[in-house]
Short mmCIF file of C-alpha atoms in Angstrom, two decimals:
data_model
loop_
_atom_site.label_atom_id
_atom_site.label_comp_id
_atom_site.label_asym_id
_atom_site.label_seq_id
_atom_site.Cartn_x
_atom_site.Cartn_y
_atom_site.Cartn_z
CA MET A 256 -5.69 -176.63 -18.23
CA THR A 257 -4.18 -173.23 -18.71
CA ARG A 258 -5.66 -170.66 -21.24
CA SER A 259 -2.40 -171.06 -23.32
CA SER A 260 -2.85 -174.86 -23.45
CA ARG A 261 -6.50 -174.58 -24.53
CA PHE A 262 -5.45 -172.22 -27.25
CA ALA A 263 -2.87 -174.56 -28.42
CA TRP A 264 -5.52 -177.24 -28.65
CA ILE A 265 -7.72 -174.84 -30.71
CA VAL A 266 -4.97 -174.37 -33.14
CA ALA A 267 -4.29 -178.02 -33.44
CA LEU A 268 -7.96 -178.77 -34.05
CA LEU A 269 -8.12 -175.96 -36.81
CA PHE A 270 -5.56 -177.92 -38.74
CA ILE A 271 -6.82 -181.44 -38.02
CA ALA A 272 -10.43 -180.56 -38.84
CA SER A 273 -9.48 -179.20 -42.29
CA MET A 274 -7.04 -181.98 -43.14
CA SER A 275 -9.53 -184.61 -42.22
CA GLN A 276 -12.17 -183.33 -44.66
CA TYR A 277 -10.86 -185.07 -47.78
CA ALA A 278 -7.97 -187.11 -46.36
CA PRO A 279 -9.86 -190.39 -46.45
CA THR A 280 -10.82 -189.68 -50.12
CA ALA A 281 -7.03 -188.95 -50.92
CA PHE A 282 -5.80 -192.05 -49.33
CA ASN A 283 -8.52 -194.20 -50.93
CA ALA A 284 -7.61 -192.82 -54.28
CA LEU A 285 -3.92 -193.63 -53.76
CA ALA A 286 -4.87 -197.22 -52.66
CA HIS A 287 -6.69 -197.58 -55.99
CA GLY A 288 -3.84 -196.20 -58.07
CA GLU A 289 -5.77 -192.95 -59.02
CA VAL A 290 -4.43 -189.33 -59.02
CA GLN A 291 -6.53 -186.30 -59.56
CA ILE A 292 -4.69 -183.11 -60.49
CA TRP A 293 -5.71 -179.59 -59.48
CA ASN A 294 -9.06 -180.44 -58.17
CA LEU A 295 -10.91 -183.47 -56.76
CA ASP A 296 -13.69 -184.13 -59.08
CA ALA A 297 -17.29 -183.52 -58.06
CA ALA A 298 -17.96 -187.23 -57.39
CA ALA A 299 -15.03 -187.59 -55.01
CA ILE A 300 -16.05 -184.43 -53.12
CA GLU A 301 -19.63 -185.72 -52.74
CA GLY A 302 -18.43 -189.15 -51.67
CA ALA A 303 -16.18 -187.84 -48.96
CA GLY A 304 -18.74 -188.65 -46.19
CA PRO A 305 -19.31 -186.80 -42.94
CA THR A 306 -15.62 -185.90 -42.43
CA LYS A 307 -16.14 -182.95 -44.95
CA TYR A 308 -18.35 -181.19 -42.40
CA PHE A 309 -15.76 -181.26 -39.40
CA LYS A 310 -14.29 -177.88 -40.50
CA ASP A 311 -17.65 -176.22 -40.62
CA ALA A 312 -18.80 -177.57 -37.34
CA LEU A 313 -15.53 -176.43 -35.68
CA LEU A 314 -15.91 -172.90 -37.07
CA LEU A 315 -19.47 -172.70 -35.95
CA PHE A 316 -18.41 -173.83 -32.41
CA LEU A 317 -15.62 -171.29 -32.38
CA ALA A 318 -17.98 -168.49 -33.60
CA VAL A 319 -20.27 -169.26 -30.55
CA TYR A 320 -17.44 -170.06 -28.15
CA TRP A 321 -15.23 -167.00 -28.30
CA PRO A 322 -17.94 -164.44 -27.14
CA VAL A 323 -18.61 -166.70 -24.18
CA ALA A 324 -14.85 -167.17 -23.45
CA LEU A 325 -14.43 -163.39 -23.84
CA SER A 326 -16.94 -162.59 -21.11
CA ARG A 327 -14.64 -164.42 -18.60
CA GLN A 328 -11.47 -162.44 -19.40
CA ARG A 329 -10.52 -158.88 -18.68
CA PHE A 330 -9.31 -156.66 -21.52
CA PRO A 331 -7.91 -153.13 -21.79
CA ALA A 332 -10.31 -150.38 -22.77
CA GLY A 333 -8.75 -150.26 -26.35
CA MET A 334 -9.81 -153.87 -27.00
CA ARG A 335 -13.23 -153.30 -25.69
CA GLN A 336 -13.75 -150.28 -27.98
CA PHE A 337 -12.46 -152.37 -30.88
CA LEU A 338 -14.90 -155.09 -30.31
CA THR A 339 -17.76 -152.66 -30.09
CA CYS A 340 -16.80 -151.14 -33.44
CA TYR A 341 -16.54 -154.65 -34.89
CA VAL A 342 -20.08 -155.57 -33.87
CA VAL A 343 -21.39 -152.38 -35.50
CA TRP A 344 -19.34 -153.01 -38.51
CA LEU A 345 -20.55 -156.58 -38.96
CA MET A 346 -24.19 -155.46 -38.61
CA LEU A 347 -23.80 -152.89 -41.19
CA MET A 348 -22.07 -155.39 -43.64
CA VAL A 349 -24.78 -157.92 -43.09
CA SER A 350 -27.52 -155.35 -43.57
CA VAL A 351 -26.17 -154.26 -47.03
CA GLY A 352 -25.73 -157.83 -47.99
CA LEU A 353 -29.37 -158.67 -47.23
CA ILE A 354 -30.93 -155.90 -49.31
CA ALA A 355 -30.77 -157.85 -52.62
CA PHE A 356 -32.68 -160.74 -51.00
CA ILE A 357 -35.25 -158.44 -49.69
CA VAL A 358 -35.94 -156.91 -53.11
CA GLN A 359 -35.67 -160.65 -54.65
CA TRP A 360 -32.72 -159.92 -56.97
CA SER A 361 -31.16 -163.21 -56.00
CA PRO A 362 -32.35 -166.68 -54.90
CA ILE A 363 -32.34 -167.19 -51.14
CA TYR A 364 -29.86 -170.10 -51.22
CA PHE A 365 -27.01 -167.74 -52.07
CA LEU A 366 -27.41 -166.43 -48.53
CA LEU A 367 -26.30 -169.74 -47.04
CA SER A 368 -22.98 -169.32 -48.82
CA GLY A 369 -22.73 -165.80 -47.49
CA VAL A 370 -23.33 -166.97 -44.00
CA ARG A 371 -20.56 -169.50 -44.36
CA TRP A 372 -17.94 -166.88 -45.07
CA LEU A 373 -19.39 -164.58 -42.36
CA ILE A 374 -19.02 -167.38 -39.83
CA LEU A 375 -15.43 -167.89 -41.01
CA LEU A 376 -14.73 -164.26 -40.51
CA HIS A 377 -16.36 -164.06 -37.11
CA ALA A 378 -14.62 -167.22 -35.86
CA SER A 379 -11.29 -165.68 -37.12
CA LEU A 380 -11.89 -162.41 -35.35
CA GLY A 381 -12.44 -164.49 -32.16
CA LEU A 382 -9.10 -166.29 -32.77
CA PHE A 383 -7.50 -162.91 -33.04
CA VAL A 384 -8.94 -161.86 -29.57
CA LEU A 385 -8.03 -165.14 -27.97
CA ALA A 386 -4.46 -165.26 -29.46
CA ARG A 387 -3.21 -163.12 -26.57
CA ASN A 388 -3.28 -166.55 -24.98
CA MET A 389 -0.84 -168.00 -27.49
CA PRO A 390 1.47 -170.34 -25.45
CA ARG A 391 4.76 -168.67 -24.43
CA GLU A 392 6.30 -171.69 -22.74
CA PRO A 393 8.84 -173.42 -24.95
CA ALA A 394 7.66 -176.91 -23.99
CA VAL A 395 4.07 -176.16 -25.19
CA GLN A 396 5.30 -174.40 -28.36
CA ASN A 397 7.55 -177.34 -29.21
CA ARG A 398 4.60 -179.74 -28.93
CA LEU A 399 2.49 -177.66 -31.14
CA LEU A 400 5.47 -177.32 -33.63
CA VAL A 401 5.79 -181.13 -33.65
CA LEU A 402 2.07 -181.62 -34.35
CA LEU A 403 2.12 -179.18 -37.15
CA GLY A 404 5.20 -180.87 -38.55
CA VAL A 405 3.55 -184.32 -38.52
CA LEU A 406 0.60 -182.88 -40.22
CA ALA A 407 2.85 -181.38 -42.91
CA VAL A 408 4.70 -184.71 -43.39
CA VAL A 409 1.36 -186.38 -44.01
CA ASP A 410 0.34 -184.02 -46.66
CA ALA A 411 3.88 -184.01 -48.20
CA TYR A 412 3.78 -187.89 -48.33
CA VAL A 413 0.48 -187.84 -50.11
CA ALA A 414 1.80 -185.28 -52.62
CA LEU A 415 4.91 -187.40 -53.36
CA ARG A 416 2.71 -190.43 -53.86
CA GLN A 417 0.43 -188.45 -56.17
CA PHE A 418 3.60 -187.28 -58.08
CA SER A 419 4.80 -190.90 -58.40
CA LEU A 420 1.48 -192.09 -59.78
CA GLY A 421 1.16 -189.01 -61.92
CA VAL A 422 4.59 -189.81 -63.60
CA THR A 423 3.45 -193.38 -64.23
CA LEU A 424 -0.05 -192.58 -65.36
CA LYS A 425 0.10 -189.09 -66.96
CA GLU A 426 3.79 -188.37 -67.44
CA ILE A 427 3.63 -185.09 -65.41
CA ALA A 428 6.66 -183.03 -64.21
CA PHE A 429 6.96 -182.38 -60.53
CA ALA A 430 4.03 -180.02 -59.63
CA ALA A 431 3.31 -179.21 -63.21
CA GLY A 432 -0.09 -180.79 -62.64
CA ARG A 433 -0.56 -179.04 -59.31
CA LEU A 434 -0.86 -181.76 -56.73
CA THR A 435 -3.60 -181.52 -54.25
CA GLY A 436 -2.17 -183.52 -51.26
CA VAL A 437 -4.97 -184.28 -48.75
CA PHE A 438 -6.92 -181.31 -49.81
CA SER A 439 -9.79 -180.81 -52.44
CA ASN A 440 -7.88 -178.29 -54.27
CA ALA A 441 -4.22 -177.46 -55.04
CA GLY A 442 -4.73 -173.76 -54.04
CA VAL A 443 -5.89 -174.94 -50.67
CA ALA A 444 -2.71 -177.11 -50.21
CA GLY A 445 -0.74 -173.89 -51.02
CA THR A 446 -2.56 -171.84 -48.31
CA PHE A 447 -1.83 -174.79 -45.95
CA GLY A 448 1.86 -174.24 -46.65
CA VAL A 449 1.62 -170.55 -45.89
CA ALA A 450 -0.28 -171.25 -42.56
CA LEU A 451 2.54 -173.67 -41.51
CA ALA A 452 5.19 -171.04 -42.28
CA ILE A 453 3.40 -168.25 -40.37
CA PHE A 454 3.24 -170.56 -37.35
CA ALA A 455 6.90 -171.21 -37.61
CA LEU A 456 7.24 -167.53 -37.34
CA ILE A 457 5.11 -166.87 -34.27
CA LEU A 458 6.20 -170.00 -32.43
CA ASP A 459 9.31 -168.04 -31.61
CA ARG A 460 10.30 -169.92 -28.44
CA ALA A 461 10.22 -173.33 -30.04
CA SER A 462 13.13 -175.29 -31.34
CA THR A 463 15.04 -173.40 -34.00
CA PRO A 464 15.81 -176.46 -36.05
CA GLY A 465 12.10 -177.52 -35.82
CA ARG A 466 10.98 -174.00 -37.03
CA ILE A 467 13.38 -174.21 -40.01
CA GLY A 468 12.21 -177.70 -40.81
CA LEU A 469 8.52 -176.65 -40.80
CA ILE A 470 9.21 -173.74 -43.19
CA ALA A 471 11.04 -176.18 -45.45
CA LEU A 472 8.11 -178.51 -45.45
CA ALA A 473 5.75 -175.61 -46.08
CA MET A 474 7.76 -174.65 -49.16
CA PHE A 475 7.83 -178.15 -50.47
CA ILE A 476 3.99 -178.25 -50.05
CA ALA A 477 3.57 -174.83 -51.79
CA VAL A 478 5.89 -176.00 -54.67
CA SER A 479 4.10 -179.34 -55.14
CA SER A 480 0.78 -177.36 -55.38
CA GLY A 481 2.17 -174.92 -57.86
CA THR A 482 0.73 -172.06 -55.88
CA ARG A 483 2.77 -169.01 -56.72
CA SER A 484 1.45 -166.56 -54.05
CA ALA A 485 2.26 -169.28 -51.44
CA MET A 486 5.85 -169.62 -52.57
CA VAL A 487 6.25 -165.82 -52.33
CA SER A 488 4.58 -165.69 -48.92
CA ILE A 489 6.71 -168.52 -47.44
CA ALA A 490 9.87 -166.93 -48.89
CA ILE A 491 9.00 -163.65 -47.15
CA VAL A 492 8.49 -165.61 -43.90
CA ALA A 493 11.68 -167.62 -44.29
CA ALA A 494 13.61 -164.44 -44.78
CA LEU A 495 12.17 -162.83 -41.64
CA VAL A 496 12.83 -165.77 -39.51
CA SER A 497 16.37 -166.01 -40.75
CA TRP A 498 16.75 -162.33 -40.09
CA GLU A 499 15.48 -162.56 -36.54
CA LEU A 500 17.72 -165.52 -35.72
CA VAL A 501 20.86 -163.90 -37.09
CA SER A 502 20.09 -160.38 -35.74
CA LEU A 503 19.90 -161.63 -32.04
CA ARG A 504 23.61 -162.45 -32.41
CA LEU A 505 24.84 -159.16 -34.06
CA ALA A 506 25.63 -155.78 -32.77
CA ARG A 507 23.41 -152.89 -33.86
CA ALA A 508 25.94 -151.35 -36.22
CA THR A 509 26.64 -154.73 -37.83
CA LYS A 510 22.86 -155.38 -38.38
CA GLN A 511 22.57 -151.96 -40.22
CA LEU A 512 25.43 -152.88 -42.44
CA LEU A 513 23.95 -156.32 -43.08
CA VAL A 514 20.66 -154.75 -44.01
CA VAL A 515 22.38 -152.31 -46.52
CA LEU A 516 24.27 -155.19 -48.20
CA ALA A 517 21.76 -157.98 -48.01
CA VAL A 518 18.37 -156.30 -48.85
CA PRO A 519 19.29 -155.79 -52.54
CA VAL A 520 20.71 -159.18 -52.92
CA ALA A 521 17.73 -160.79 -51.12
CA ILE A 522 15.18 -158.90 -53.33
CA ALA A 523 17.06 -159.97 -56.55
CA ALA A 524 17.23 -163.58 -55.32
CA LEU A 525 13.63 -163.62 -54.43
CA VAL A 526 12.40 -162.17 -57.82
CA GLY A 527 14.79 -164.36 -59.78
CA GLY A 528 14.12 -167.46 -57.78
CA TYR A 529 10.34 -166.89 -58.07
CA PHE A 530 10.52 -166.88 -61.88
CA VAL A 531 12.77 -169.82 -61.98
CA MET A 532 10.54 -171.78 -59.65
CA VAL A 533 7.28 -170.94 -61.42
CA ASP A 534 8.86 -172.11 -64.70
CA ALA A 535 10.13 -175.34 -63.00
CA VAL A 536 6.67 -176.25 -61.66
CA GLY A 537 5.09 -175.73 -65.09
CA ARG A 538 3.11 -172.52 -64.45
CA GLY A 539 4.67 -170.97 -67.52
CA ASP A 540 4.89 -167.11 -68.40
CA MET A 541 2.89 -165.62 -65.53
CA PHE A 542 2.25 -162.33 -67.27
CA ALA A 543 0.95 -163.98 -70.36
CA GLU A 544 -1.19 -166.44 -68.16
CA GLN A 545 -2.95 -163.52 -66.48
CA LEU A 546 -4.10 -162.19 -69.93
CA ASN A 547 -5.40 -165.56 -71.07
CA GLU A 548 -8.99 -166.79 -70.42
CA GLY A 549 -9.23 -167.60 -66.62
CA GLY A 550 -6.28 -165.31 -65.72
CA ARG A 551 -6.68 -162.60 -63.15
CA VAL A 552 -6.36 -159.79 -65.67
CA ALA A 553 -8.96 -161.34 -67.97
CA ASN A 554 -11.38 -162.11 -65.04
CA PHE A 555 -11.00 -158.39 -63.93
CA MET A 556 -11.97 -157.36 -67.45
CA LEU A 557 -14.97 -159.50 -67.25
CA ALA A 558 -15.95 -158.05 -63.91
CA LEU A 559 -15.64 -154.48 -65.41
CA SER A 560 -17.84 -155.64 -68.26
CA ASP A 561 -20.46 -156.81 -65.64
CA PHE A 562 -20.27 -153.48 -63.83
CA SER A 563 -20.76 -151.53 -66.99
CA ILE A 564 -24.29 -153.04 -67.60
CA ALA A 565 -25.30 -153.16 -64.03
CA ASP A 566 -28.22 -151.17 -62.67
CA PRO A 567 -27.47 -148.31 -60.14
CA GLY A 568 -29.03 -150.32 -57.36
CA GLU A 569 -26.86 -153.39 -58.14
CA MET A 570 -23.74 -151.25 -58.15
CA LEU A 571 -24.82 -149.61 -54.75
CA VAL A 572 -25.63 -152.72 -52.74
CA GLY A 573 -24.74 -155.76 -54.95
CA ARG A 574 -26.54 -158.95 -55.61
CA GLY A 575 -26.44 -160.34 -52.02
CA LEU A 576 -24.26 -162.16 -49.78
CA GLY A 577 -22.85 -165.43 -51.22
CA ILE A 578 -22.85 -164.36 -54.89
CA ALA A 579 -19.76 -165.27 -56.76
CA THR A 580 -18.43 -167.55 -53.97
CA ASN A 581 -16.83 -171.01 -54.35
CA THR A 582 -19.50 -172.44 -52.16
CA ALA A 583 -22.33 -171.11 -54.21
CA ILE A 584 -21.00 -171.87 -57.60
CA SER A 585 -19.96 -175.49 -56.61
CA TYR A 586 -23.45 -176.07 -55.20
CA GLN A 587 -24.95 -174.83 -58.47
CA ILE A 588 -22.75 -177.05 -60.59
CA VAL A 589 -23.62 -180.18 -58.57
CA GLN A 590 -27.46 -179.19 -58.84
CA GLY A 591 -27.12 -178.67 -62.62
CA ILE A 592 -27.79 -175.01 -62.37
CA ASP A 593 -26.01 -172.67 -64.75
CA PRO A 594 -24.19 -170.05 -62.57
CA SER A 595 -23.89 -167.61 -65.45
CA GLN A 596 -27.75 -166.96 -65.49
CA PHE A 597 -27.19 -164.86 -62.35
CA ARG A 598 -25.66 -161.38 -62.77
CA PHE A 599 -22.20 -160.99 -61.09
CA ASN A 600 -22.13 -164.80 -60.28
CA ARG A 601 -18.67 -165.54 -61.50
CA LEU A 602 -15.52 -166.49 -59.68
CA ILE A 603 -12.98 -163.70 -59.60
CA ASP A 604 -9.59 -164.09 -57.80
CA ASN A 605 -9.90 -160.76 -55.95
CA THR A 606 -11.53 -160.25 -52.65
CA PHE A 607 -12.54 -156.64 -53.35
CA VAL A 608 -14.25 -157.42 -56.67
CA THR A 609 -16.15 -160.33 -55.06
CA LEU A 610 -17.33 -158.27 -52.31
CA THR A 611 -18.57 -155.56 -54.77
CA PHE A 612 -20.47 -158.38 -56.44
CA GLN A 613 -22.12 -159.27 -53.15
CA THR A 614 -22.52 -155.94 -51.34
CA GLY A 615 -21.88 -153.33 -54.00
CA VAL A 616 -19.84 -150.20 -53.67
CA LEU A 617 -21.36 -149.41 -50.24
CA GLY A 618 -20.34 -152.76 -48.78
CA LEU A 619 -16.83 -152.34 -50.37
CA VAL A 620 -16.37 -149.06 -48.78
CA LEU A 621 -17.47 -150.50 -45.39
CA PHE A 622 -15.06 -153.41 -45.76
CA VAL A 623 -12.17 -151.24 -46.65
CA ALA A 624 -12.80 -148.86 -43.73
CA GLY A 625 -12.94 -151.86 -41.40
CA ALA A 626 -9.72 -153.36 -42.78
CA LEU A 627 -7.86 -150.11 -42.36
CA ALA A 628 -9.20 -149.59 -38.81
CA PHE A 629 -7.98 -153.16 -38.02
CA PHE A 630 -4.61 -152.70 -39.38
CA ARG A 631 -4.12 -149.37 -37.50
CA PHE A 632 -5.41 -150.96 -34.32
CA VAL A 633 -2.89 -153.87 -34.44
CA ARG A 634 0.04 -151.79 -35.49
CA PRO A 635 2.73 -152.65 -32.88
CA GLY A 636 4.74 -150.36 -30.73
CA PRO A 637 8.17 -148.97 -31.81
CA VAL A 638 9.98 -152.23 -31.62
CA ALA A 639 11.98 -153.28 -34.55
CA TYR A 640 11.12 -157.00 -34.42
CA ALA A 641 7.44 -156.30 -34.10
CA ARG A 642 7.34 -153.87 -36.89
CA ALA A 643 9.05 -156.24 -39.21
CA ARG A 644 6.57 -158.98 -38.37
CA TYR A 645 3.70 -156.56 -38.92
CA ARG A 646 4.95 -155.51 -42.35
CA ALA A 647 5.39 -159.03 -43.55
CA LEU A 648 1.94 -160.10 -42.40
CA LEU A 649 0.57 -157.00 -43.99
CA VAL A 650 2.14 -157.64 -47.40
CA ILE A 651 0.96 -161.29 -47.24
CA THR A 652 -2.58 -160.20 -46.42
CA LEU A 653 -2.72 -157.66 -49.19
CA MET A 654 -1.33 -160.10 -51.69
CA MET A 655 -3.96 -162.52 -50.84
CA LEU A 656 -6.71 -159.83 -50.86
CA PHE A 657 -5.82 -158.86 -54.48
CA GLY A 658 -4.96 -162.40 -55.66
CA GLY A 659 -7.83 -164.53 -54.34
CA ASN A 660 -11.02 -164.43 -52.23
CA LEU A 661 -9.31 -164.28 -48.83
CA LEU A 662 -12.75 -164.39 -47.05
CA GLU A 663 -13.16 -168.05 -48.22
CA GLN A 664 -9.59 -169.10 -47.52
CA TYR A 665 -9.85 -171.11 -44.22
CA PHE A 666 -6.18 -171.53 -43.49
CA LEU A 667 -5.14 -168.08 -44.48
CA LEU A 668 -7.84 -166.20 -42.80
CA THR A 669 -7.62 -167.95 -39.38
CA THR A 670 -3.80 -168.12 -39.35
CA LEU A 671 -3.40 -164.39 -40.21
CA PHE A 672 -5.88 -163.33 -37.47
CA ILE A 673 -4.02 -165.48 -35.06
CA ALA A 674 -0.72 -164.01 -36.14
CA PHE A 675 -2.01 -160.44 -35.79
CA GLY A 676 -3.55 -161.36 -32.42
CA ASP A 677 -0.18 -162.83 -31.23
CA LEU A 678 1.62 -159.72 -32.40
CA TYR A 679 -0.98 -157.44 -30.63
CA GLY A 680 -0.67 -159.49 -27.43
CA LYS A 681 3.00 -158.94 -27.42
CA PHE A 682 3.51 -155.54 -28.58
CA GLY A 683 0.10 -153.91 -29.12
CA GLN A 684 0.05 -150.09 -28.54
CA ASN A 685 -3.51 -150.40 -27.09
CA GLU A 686 -2.48 -152.73 -24.35
CA ALA A 687 -1.71 -151.46 -20.87
CA HIS A 688 1.97 -151.10 -21.73
CA VAL A 689 4.33 -151.12 -24.78
CA TYR A 690 6.90 -153.54 -24.62
CA SER A 691 10.59 -152.48 -24.84
CA GLU A 692 13.27 -153.48 -27.30
CA GLU A 693 14.89 -155.48 -24.52
CA PHE A 694 11.73 -157.41 -23.84
CA SER A 695 11.31 -158.15 -27.47
CA ARG A 696 14.65 -159.86 -27.30
CA GLU A 697 13.38 -161.99 -24.53
CA ILE A 698 10.36 -162.92 -26.45
CA LEU A 699 12.38 -163.95 -29.43
CA THR A 700 15.06 -165.89 -27.49
CA ARG A 701 14.15 -169.42 -26.32
CA SER A 702 14.44 -170.14 -22.65
#
């Protein structure tokens, strides 16, 4: 089996493992005529059985596997230096995150939640490195595209059944109740849609109708889940894929004219369509919603309140890895522990604030420095198509960093790292060469 085929299987397993976590629970609920909106309840999650551990087992395997696989491949000096810096950065982050446990500011069980997102991050970084083996053969890409399409159809089918039952039992409008599909949470379903759309972008030698169909399914899943950030992200990807497909058939002057004419219209359509879609799926006034209890602005104000009464030591190094994570708070709720009794232990839809809770200002500075170094490292050579993809992926990443805890988002983190890795493998400035504009056309044109 070639490296590209092995990597295609890894991608397939990433999706299958996550979808299998709560799929039996979702199908069982449908069989009994039940529909749960927004989240599966605690009893359903606890009763999911051993399948809910498939994803964690796969991530642990990948976290161990990729350094071993790496030792068997040859990389340019730039990549070796990058990996050395990554190891140092990771050790510094972990060291800062452990201080709170050493001085006994937080119970040790929080550390298990911190280790979980560290494993996800480490496995995702490995996927970035291995993504240079992303299959280029149209036949392999088409098979992977078909598999992702089948998984998308399964989730869309469950969402439609949930909607049908919801209309009967609860009289909900489409997506107004935020359908979960085969996942435990509607937000996870939305990130699944974003991941599908990104793969439709990077599988650029697969069937064009298949890529467009996968993006359409991704948007349906995002809309059914009511996830606004997912709708915007998929719209960005759809616009980029459309531009790539059209621009391959246009002369340079025509493309420049098209950009001048189309960009203002596209921006207006995106903004207007976004507000119409959000209202259609029952999310209401997004600005007012952010100010209400549980909204991002309201949560950020609570975080500022926490910071205002924090000790200097807490502000410097945080309360320890795992604080304020979904994993930790879900565990506490199941165990009957009040999460609010621990300082900084509140869910905030912002990666930077959550990291500050865990590792303080020192850890936040380390994280931002590492992120900036990564984005600089993967910045592609002066090729128009590559730069456009890079900017689109960067916008989606920043939106998810500010709009959620990206370090706990399985689909988003793994897929974004794979996409950046694929981009680096094709156009990376630190590779032995920088691909030309002519070669980029060959990359983007199916055989």
